[in-house]
XYZ file of C-alpha atoms in Angstrom:
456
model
C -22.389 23.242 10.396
C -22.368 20.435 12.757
C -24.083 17.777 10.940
C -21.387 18.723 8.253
C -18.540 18.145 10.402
C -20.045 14.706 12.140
C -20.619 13.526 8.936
C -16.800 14.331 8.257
C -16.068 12.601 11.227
C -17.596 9.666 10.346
C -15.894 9.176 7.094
C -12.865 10.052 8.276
C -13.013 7.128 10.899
C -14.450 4.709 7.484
C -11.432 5.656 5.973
C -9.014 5.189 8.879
C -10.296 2.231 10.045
C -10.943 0.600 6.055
C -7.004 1.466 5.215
C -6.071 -0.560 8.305
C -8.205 -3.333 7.801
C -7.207 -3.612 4.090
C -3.409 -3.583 5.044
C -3.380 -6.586 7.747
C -5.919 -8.208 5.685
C -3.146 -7.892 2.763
C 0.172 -9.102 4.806
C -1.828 -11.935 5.868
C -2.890 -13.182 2.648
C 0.964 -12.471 0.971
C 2.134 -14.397 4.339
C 0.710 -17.241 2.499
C 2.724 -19.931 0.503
C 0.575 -19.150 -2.797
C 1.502 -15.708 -2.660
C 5.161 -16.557 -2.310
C 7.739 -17.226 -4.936
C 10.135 -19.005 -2.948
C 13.068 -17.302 -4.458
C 13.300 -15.116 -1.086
C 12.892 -15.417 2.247
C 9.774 -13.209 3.513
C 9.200 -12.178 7.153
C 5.841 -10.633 8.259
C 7.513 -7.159 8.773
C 7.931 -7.490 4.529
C 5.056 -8.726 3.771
C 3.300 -6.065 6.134
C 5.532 -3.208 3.989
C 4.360 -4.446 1.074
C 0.468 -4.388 2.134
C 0.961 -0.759 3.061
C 2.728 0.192 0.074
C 0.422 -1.310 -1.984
C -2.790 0.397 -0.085
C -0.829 3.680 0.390
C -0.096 3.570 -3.336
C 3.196 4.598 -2.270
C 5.810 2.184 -3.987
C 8.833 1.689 -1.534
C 9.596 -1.986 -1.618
C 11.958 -3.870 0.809
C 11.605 -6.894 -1.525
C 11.851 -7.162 -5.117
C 7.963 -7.201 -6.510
C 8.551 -9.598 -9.286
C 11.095 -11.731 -7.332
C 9.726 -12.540 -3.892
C 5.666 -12.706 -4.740
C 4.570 -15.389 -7.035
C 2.291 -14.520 -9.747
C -1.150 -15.109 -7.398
C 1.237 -12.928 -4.536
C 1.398 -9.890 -7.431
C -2.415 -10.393 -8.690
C -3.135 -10.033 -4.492
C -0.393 -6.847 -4.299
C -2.580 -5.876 -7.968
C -5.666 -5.705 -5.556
C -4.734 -4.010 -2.969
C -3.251 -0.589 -4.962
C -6.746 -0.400 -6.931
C -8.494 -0.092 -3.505
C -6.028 2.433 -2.197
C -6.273 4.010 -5.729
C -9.908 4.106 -5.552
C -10.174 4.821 -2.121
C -11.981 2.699 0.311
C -15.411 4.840 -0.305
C -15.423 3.928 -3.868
C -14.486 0.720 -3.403
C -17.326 -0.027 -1.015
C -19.577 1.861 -2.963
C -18.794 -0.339 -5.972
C -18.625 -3.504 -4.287
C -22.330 -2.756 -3.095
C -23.802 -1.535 -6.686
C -21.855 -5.190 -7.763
C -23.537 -6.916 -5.223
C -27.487 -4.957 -6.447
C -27.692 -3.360 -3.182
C -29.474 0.085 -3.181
C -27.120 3.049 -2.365
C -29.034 4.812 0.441
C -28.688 8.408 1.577
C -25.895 7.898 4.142
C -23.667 5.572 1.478
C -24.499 8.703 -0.663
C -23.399 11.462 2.301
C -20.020 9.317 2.203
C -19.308 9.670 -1.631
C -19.797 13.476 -1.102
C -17.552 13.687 1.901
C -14.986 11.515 0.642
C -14.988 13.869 -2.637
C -15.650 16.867 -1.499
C -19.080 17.797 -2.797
C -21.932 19.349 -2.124
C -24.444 17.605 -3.359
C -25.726 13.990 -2.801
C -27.356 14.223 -6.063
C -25.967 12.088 -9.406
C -23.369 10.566 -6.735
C -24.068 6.875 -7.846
C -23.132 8.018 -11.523
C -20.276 9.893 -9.955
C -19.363 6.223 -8.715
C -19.652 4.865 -12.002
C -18.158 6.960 -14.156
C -14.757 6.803 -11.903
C -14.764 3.007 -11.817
C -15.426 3.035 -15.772
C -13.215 5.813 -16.696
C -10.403 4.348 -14.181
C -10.800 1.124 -15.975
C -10.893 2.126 -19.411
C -7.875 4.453 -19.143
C -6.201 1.579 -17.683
C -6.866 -1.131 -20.185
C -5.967 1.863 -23.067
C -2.233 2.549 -21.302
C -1.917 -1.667 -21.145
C -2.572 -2.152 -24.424
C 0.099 0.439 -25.305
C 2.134 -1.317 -22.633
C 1.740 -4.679 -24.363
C 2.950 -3.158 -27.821
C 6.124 -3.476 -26.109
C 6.356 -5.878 -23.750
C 4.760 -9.277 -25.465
C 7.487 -9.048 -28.310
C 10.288 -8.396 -25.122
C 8.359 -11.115 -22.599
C 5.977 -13.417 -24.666
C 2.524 -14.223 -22.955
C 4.064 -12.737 -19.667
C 3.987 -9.406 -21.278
C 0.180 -8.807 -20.805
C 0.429 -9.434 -17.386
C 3.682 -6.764 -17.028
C 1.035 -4.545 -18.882
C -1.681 -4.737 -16.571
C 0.377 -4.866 -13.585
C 2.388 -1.763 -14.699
C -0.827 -0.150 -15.748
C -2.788 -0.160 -12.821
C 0.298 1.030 -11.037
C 0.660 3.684 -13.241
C -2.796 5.368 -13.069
C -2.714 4.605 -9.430
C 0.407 6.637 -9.064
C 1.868 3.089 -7.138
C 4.945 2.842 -8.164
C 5.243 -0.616 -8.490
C 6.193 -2.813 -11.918
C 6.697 -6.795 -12.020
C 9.656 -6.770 -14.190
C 12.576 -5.344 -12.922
C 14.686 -4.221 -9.149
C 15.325 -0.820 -10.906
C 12.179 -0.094 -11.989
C 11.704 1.502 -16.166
C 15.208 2.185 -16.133
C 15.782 -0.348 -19.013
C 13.691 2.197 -20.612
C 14.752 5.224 -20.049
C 14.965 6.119 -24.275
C 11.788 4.270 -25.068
C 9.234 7.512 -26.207
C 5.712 5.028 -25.724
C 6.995 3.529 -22.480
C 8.097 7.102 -21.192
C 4.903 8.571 -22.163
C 2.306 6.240 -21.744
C 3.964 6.248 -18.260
C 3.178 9.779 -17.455
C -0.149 10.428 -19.225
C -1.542 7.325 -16.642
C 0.451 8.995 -13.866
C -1.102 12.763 -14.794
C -4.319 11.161 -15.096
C -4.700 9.783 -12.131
C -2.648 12.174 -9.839
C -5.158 15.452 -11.373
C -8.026 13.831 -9.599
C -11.024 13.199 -10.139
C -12.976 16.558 -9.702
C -10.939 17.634 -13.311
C -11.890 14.908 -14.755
C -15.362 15.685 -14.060
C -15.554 19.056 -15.287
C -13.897 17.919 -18.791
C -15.936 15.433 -19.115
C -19.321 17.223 -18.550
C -17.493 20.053 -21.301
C -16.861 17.232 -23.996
C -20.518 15.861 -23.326
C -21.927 19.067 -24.346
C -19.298 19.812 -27.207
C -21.043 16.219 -28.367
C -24.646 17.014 -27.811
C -24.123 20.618 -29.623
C -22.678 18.330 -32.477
C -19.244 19.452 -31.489
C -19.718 23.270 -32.051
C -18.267 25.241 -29.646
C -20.349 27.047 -27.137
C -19.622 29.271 -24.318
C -19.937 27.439 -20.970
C -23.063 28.065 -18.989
C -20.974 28.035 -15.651
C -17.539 29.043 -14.476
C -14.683 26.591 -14.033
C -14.268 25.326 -10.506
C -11.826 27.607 -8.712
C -10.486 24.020 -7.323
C -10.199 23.154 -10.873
C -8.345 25.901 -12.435
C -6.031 25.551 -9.713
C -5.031 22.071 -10.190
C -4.555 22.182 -13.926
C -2.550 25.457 -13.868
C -0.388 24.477 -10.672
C 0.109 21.016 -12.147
C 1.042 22.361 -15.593
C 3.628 24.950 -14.002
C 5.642 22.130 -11.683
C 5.428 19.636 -14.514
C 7.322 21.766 -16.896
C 9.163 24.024 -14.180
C 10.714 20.789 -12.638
C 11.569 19.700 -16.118
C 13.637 23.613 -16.741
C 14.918 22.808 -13.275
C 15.783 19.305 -13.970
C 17.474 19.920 -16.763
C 19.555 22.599 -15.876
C 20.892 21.061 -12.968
C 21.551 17.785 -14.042
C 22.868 18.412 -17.766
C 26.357 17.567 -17.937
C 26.036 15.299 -14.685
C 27.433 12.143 -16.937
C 25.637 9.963 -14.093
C 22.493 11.169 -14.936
C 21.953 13.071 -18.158
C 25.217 13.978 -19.361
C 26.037 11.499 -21.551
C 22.059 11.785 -23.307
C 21.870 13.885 -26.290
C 19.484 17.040 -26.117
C 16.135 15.025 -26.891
C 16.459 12.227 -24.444
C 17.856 14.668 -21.778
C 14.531 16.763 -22.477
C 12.108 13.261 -22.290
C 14.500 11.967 -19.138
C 14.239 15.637 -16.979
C 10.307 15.922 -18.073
C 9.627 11.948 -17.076
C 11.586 12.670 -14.135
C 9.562 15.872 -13.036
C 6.390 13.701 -13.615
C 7.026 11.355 -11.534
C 7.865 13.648 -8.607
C 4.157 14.056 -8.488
C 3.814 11.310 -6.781
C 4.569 7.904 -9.211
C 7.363 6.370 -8.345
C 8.931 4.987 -11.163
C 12.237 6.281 -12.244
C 13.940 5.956 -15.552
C 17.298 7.129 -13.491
C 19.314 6.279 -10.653
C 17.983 8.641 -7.662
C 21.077 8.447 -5.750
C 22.856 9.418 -8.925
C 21.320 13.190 -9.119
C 23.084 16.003 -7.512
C 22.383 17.604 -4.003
C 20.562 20.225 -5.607
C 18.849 18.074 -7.553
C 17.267 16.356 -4.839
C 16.065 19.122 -3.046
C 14.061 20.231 -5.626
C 13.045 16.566 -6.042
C 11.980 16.926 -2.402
C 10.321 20.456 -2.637
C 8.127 18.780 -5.718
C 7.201 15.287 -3.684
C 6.282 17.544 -0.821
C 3.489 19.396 -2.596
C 2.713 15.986 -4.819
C -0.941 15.881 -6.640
C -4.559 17.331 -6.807
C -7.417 16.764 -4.342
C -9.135 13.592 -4.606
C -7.194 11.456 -7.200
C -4.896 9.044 -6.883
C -1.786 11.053 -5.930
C -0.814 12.067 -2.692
C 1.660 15.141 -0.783
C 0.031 18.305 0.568
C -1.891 18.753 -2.938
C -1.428 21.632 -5.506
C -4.342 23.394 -4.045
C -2.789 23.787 -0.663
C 0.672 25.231 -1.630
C -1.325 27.655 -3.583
C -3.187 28.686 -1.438
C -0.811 29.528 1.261
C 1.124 31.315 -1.264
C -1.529 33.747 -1.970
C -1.954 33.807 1.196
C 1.578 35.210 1.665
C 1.127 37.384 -1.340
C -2.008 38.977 -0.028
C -0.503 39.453 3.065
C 2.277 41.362 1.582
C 0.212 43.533 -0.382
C -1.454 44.330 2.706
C -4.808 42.993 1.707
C -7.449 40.946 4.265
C -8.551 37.983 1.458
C -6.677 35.506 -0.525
C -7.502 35.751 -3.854
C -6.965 33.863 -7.165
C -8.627 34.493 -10.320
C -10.708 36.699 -9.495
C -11.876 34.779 -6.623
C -11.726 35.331 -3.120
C -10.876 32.202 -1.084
C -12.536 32.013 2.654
C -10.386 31.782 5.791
C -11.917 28.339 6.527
C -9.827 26.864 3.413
C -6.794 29.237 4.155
C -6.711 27.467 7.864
C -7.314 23.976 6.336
C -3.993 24.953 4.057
C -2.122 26.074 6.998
C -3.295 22.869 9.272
C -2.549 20.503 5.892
C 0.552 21.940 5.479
C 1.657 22.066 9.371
C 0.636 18.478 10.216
C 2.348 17.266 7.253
C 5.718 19.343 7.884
C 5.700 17.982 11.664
C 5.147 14.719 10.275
C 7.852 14.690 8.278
C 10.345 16.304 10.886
C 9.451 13.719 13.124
C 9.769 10.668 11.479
C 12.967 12.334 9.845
C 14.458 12.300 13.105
C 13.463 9.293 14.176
C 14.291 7.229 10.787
C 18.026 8.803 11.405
C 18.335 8.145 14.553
C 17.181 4.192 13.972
C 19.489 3.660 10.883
C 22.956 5.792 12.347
C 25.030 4.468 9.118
C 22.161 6.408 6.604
C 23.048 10.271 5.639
C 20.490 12.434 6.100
C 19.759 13.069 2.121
C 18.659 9.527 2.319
C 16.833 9.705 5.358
C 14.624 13.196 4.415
C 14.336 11.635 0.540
C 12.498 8.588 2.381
C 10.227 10.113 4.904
C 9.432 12.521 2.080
C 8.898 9.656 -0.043
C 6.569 8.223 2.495
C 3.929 10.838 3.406
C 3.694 11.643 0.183
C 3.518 8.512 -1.243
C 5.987 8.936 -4.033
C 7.762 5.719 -3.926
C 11.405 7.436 -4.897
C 14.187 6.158 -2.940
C 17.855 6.828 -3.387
C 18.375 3.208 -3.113
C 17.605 3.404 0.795
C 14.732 1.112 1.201
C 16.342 -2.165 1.243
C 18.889 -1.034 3.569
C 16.010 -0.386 6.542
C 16.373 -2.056 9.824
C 13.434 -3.644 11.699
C 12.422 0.123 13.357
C 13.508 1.697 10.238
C 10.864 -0.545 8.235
C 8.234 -0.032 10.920
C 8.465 4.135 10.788
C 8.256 4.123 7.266
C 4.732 2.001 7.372
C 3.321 4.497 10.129
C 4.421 7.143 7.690
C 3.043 6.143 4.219
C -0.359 5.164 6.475
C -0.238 8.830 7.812
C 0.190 10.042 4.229
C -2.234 8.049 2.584
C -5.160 9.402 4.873
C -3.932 12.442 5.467
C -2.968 15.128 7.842
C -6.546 16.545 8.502
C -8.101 12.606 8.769
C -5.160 11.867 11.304
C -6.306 14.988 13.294
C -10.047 14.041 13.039
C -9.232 10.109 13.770
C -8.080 11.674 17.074
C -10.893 13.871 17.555
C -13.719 13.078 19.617
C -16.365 14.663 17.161
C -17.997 16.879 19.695
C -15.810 19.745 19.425
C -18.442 22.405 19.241
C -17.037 26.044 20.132
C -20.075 27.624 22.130
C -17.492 30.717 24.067
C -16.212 33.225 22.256
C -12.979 35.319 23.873
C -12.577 38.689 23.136
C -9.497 39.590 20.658
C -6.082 40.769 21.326
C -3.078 41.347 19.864
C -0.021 39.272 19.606
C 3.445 40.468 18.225
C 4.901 37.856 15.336
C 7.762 37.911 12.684
């Protein structure tokens, strides 16, 4: 049990310290003239937000992406979101297979850690497989991109494609065409869903992926007859699909019903792009970014909701950030059990170990104190802001959405600097920031005796 938490230690520190590095390595390089468009004036503060945005996958810009970075300055920003899409674990990994260097036991500890799994065996596949499956998702939603955008932007359209692409599966947030993001396109059906099958793809993480594509490998070798699996779905699995299902399509009710005859949203639609709006709009809640409407144009009780959804964000170990599907589940069942006055948590037919229900609890209570703090201190920095605007940002932040109700621009030197610190807190998240501060040696030899305590 140690070894397993040093070892966590120590790629929780990789990580840390590899996100860091990657971000003032990244505002250097856009600090220089080549990455510049010289349409804008750039300080280091912006060109530091835009490194962290870019690593954090998050997507809140200060400066226009395809106005104030030249086209080297967006190939650099390009960069920088695949290796916080990736993660810095993968990256490494790949960057060593690349460079023909062997992939030794403790590179192959680090892959396991990083994803969560048990075993150290097929992890170089593992590697693989995500880097070629990333890629070739990728280059399919750019090609659909292009189908578009090279009639609309000539030879400039492939690049849009790629760019937008990458962002896309990366759940970044980020596009090289436009201040206000696909809202030129809010009643274009291939933009609007090539858009969200990249952002569900990468934002369902990787772990799915796996276990589908192990499934269609042995549909193919049984010369796709059906067969009864040999093992169980992944509890982790069933739990990301189902959760993910239910907020996609419950935020798009939600959306819908709120916002319907809101003529500054989709009241003046008719029923089918209202339906393709709400349902792109609950999509990207999950962590994207992009909007295809105003954000500052939905109701009050529309953006709660919206804030409730970016809270919770994505699945484990993808692309997407928040406090993960898994961990809201959890802690619900966790209330339900409690309720029903039983001593497990327990989903389909499953009982879930009070290890993983204190993880939830610690995930979710770092990342609500987060929040609350850098809440406070974002409104206390930018006095003129209401606090809507304020919460929708800090949310926006940890859980690297990249939704802002038109708030970004408007941040102050302090307000710029808080929202960096809070997109780097969400993008390693709240259990790494409480290990980066551990010493690693926390071994709990004395054991109290029990006693009662009076709550609720």
């Amino acid at each position: 049990m140690h070894q397993k938490k040093h070892k966590r230690f120590i790629t929780t520190k990789i990580i840390a310290y590899g996100f860091i590095l990657t971000i003032l390595v990244g505002s250097l390089l856009l600090m220089l003239p080549i990455c510049q468009s010289g349409e804008m004036e750039v300080s280091y503060i912006d060109a530091l937000f835009t490194a962290t945005t870019s690593v954090c996958v998050t997507g809140l810009v200060t400066l226009p992406t395809y106005l104030a970075w030249s086209g080297f300055g967006q190939f650099i920003i390009l960069i920088l979101v695949e290796i916080g899409g990736l993660g810095i674990i993968t990256f490494t990994m790949l960057f060593l297979l690349i460079m023909g260097k062997k992939i030794g036991l403790r590179e192959r500890m680090l892959i396991a850690d990083a994803y969560n799994i048990d075993t150290s065996r097929g992890l170089v596949i593992l590697v693989k497989r995500i880097v070629l499956g990333t890629l070739a998702v990728q280059g399919v939603g750019a090609l659909l991109y292009m189908i578009v955008f090279v009639p609309e932007f000539g030879v400039k359209g492939i690049w849009h494609s790629i760019f937008l692409s990458a962002s896309a599966f990366c759940n970044a947030g980020m596009d090289t065409m436009f201040a206000n993001s696909l809202e030129p396109y809010v009643f274009h059906p291939l933009i609007n869903f090539t858009s969200m099958a990249l952002i569900i793809l990468g934002g369902i993480g990787y772990p799915v992926w796996w276990y589908f594509l192990e499934r269609l490998r042995l549909w193919k070798n049984n010369n796709f007859r059906f067969i009864k699996a040999k093992s169980r779905m992944p509890l982790s699995v069933k739990i990301a699909v189902s959760v993910s299902l239910f907020l996609i399509f419950g935020g798009m009710l939600i959306i819908l019903g709120l916002e319907y005859n809101n003529p500054d949203t989709l009241g003046n639609m008719n029923f089918w792009q209202k339906l393709q709006a709400a349902l792109f709009q609950s999509v990207t809640l999950r962590t994207a970014g992009f909007f295809t409407i105003p954000q500052e144009n939905f109701r009050i009780s529309t953006s709660i909701v919206h804030c409730i959804w970016m809270f919770i964000g994505g699945s484990p170990s993808g692309t997407a950030g928040g406090i993960k599907t898994t961990t809201i589940t959890v802690l619900m069942l966790t209330i339900i059990s409690i309720l029903r006055g039983r001593d497990e948590t327990e989903s389909f037919h499953r009982s879930i170990s009070g290890t993983i229900v204190r993880k939830a609890m610690s995930v979710f209570a770092v990342s609500f104190t987060v929040l609350l703090v850098s809440t406070i201190a974002l409104a206390a920095v930018q006095p003129d802001a209401n606090f809507m605007d304020c919460l929708y940002e800090t949310i926006s932040a940890i859980s690297t959405i990249g939704l802002t109700r038109a708030f970004t621009g408007e941040l102050n030197l302090l307000g710029k600097i808080i929202i960096i610190v809070t997109m780097y807190i969400g993008r390693i998240g709240p259990i790494s920031l409480s290990l980066f501060f551990n010493t690693g040696r926390n071994e709990n030899l004395i054991r109290y005796p029990q006693e009662n305590v009076s709550v609720g």
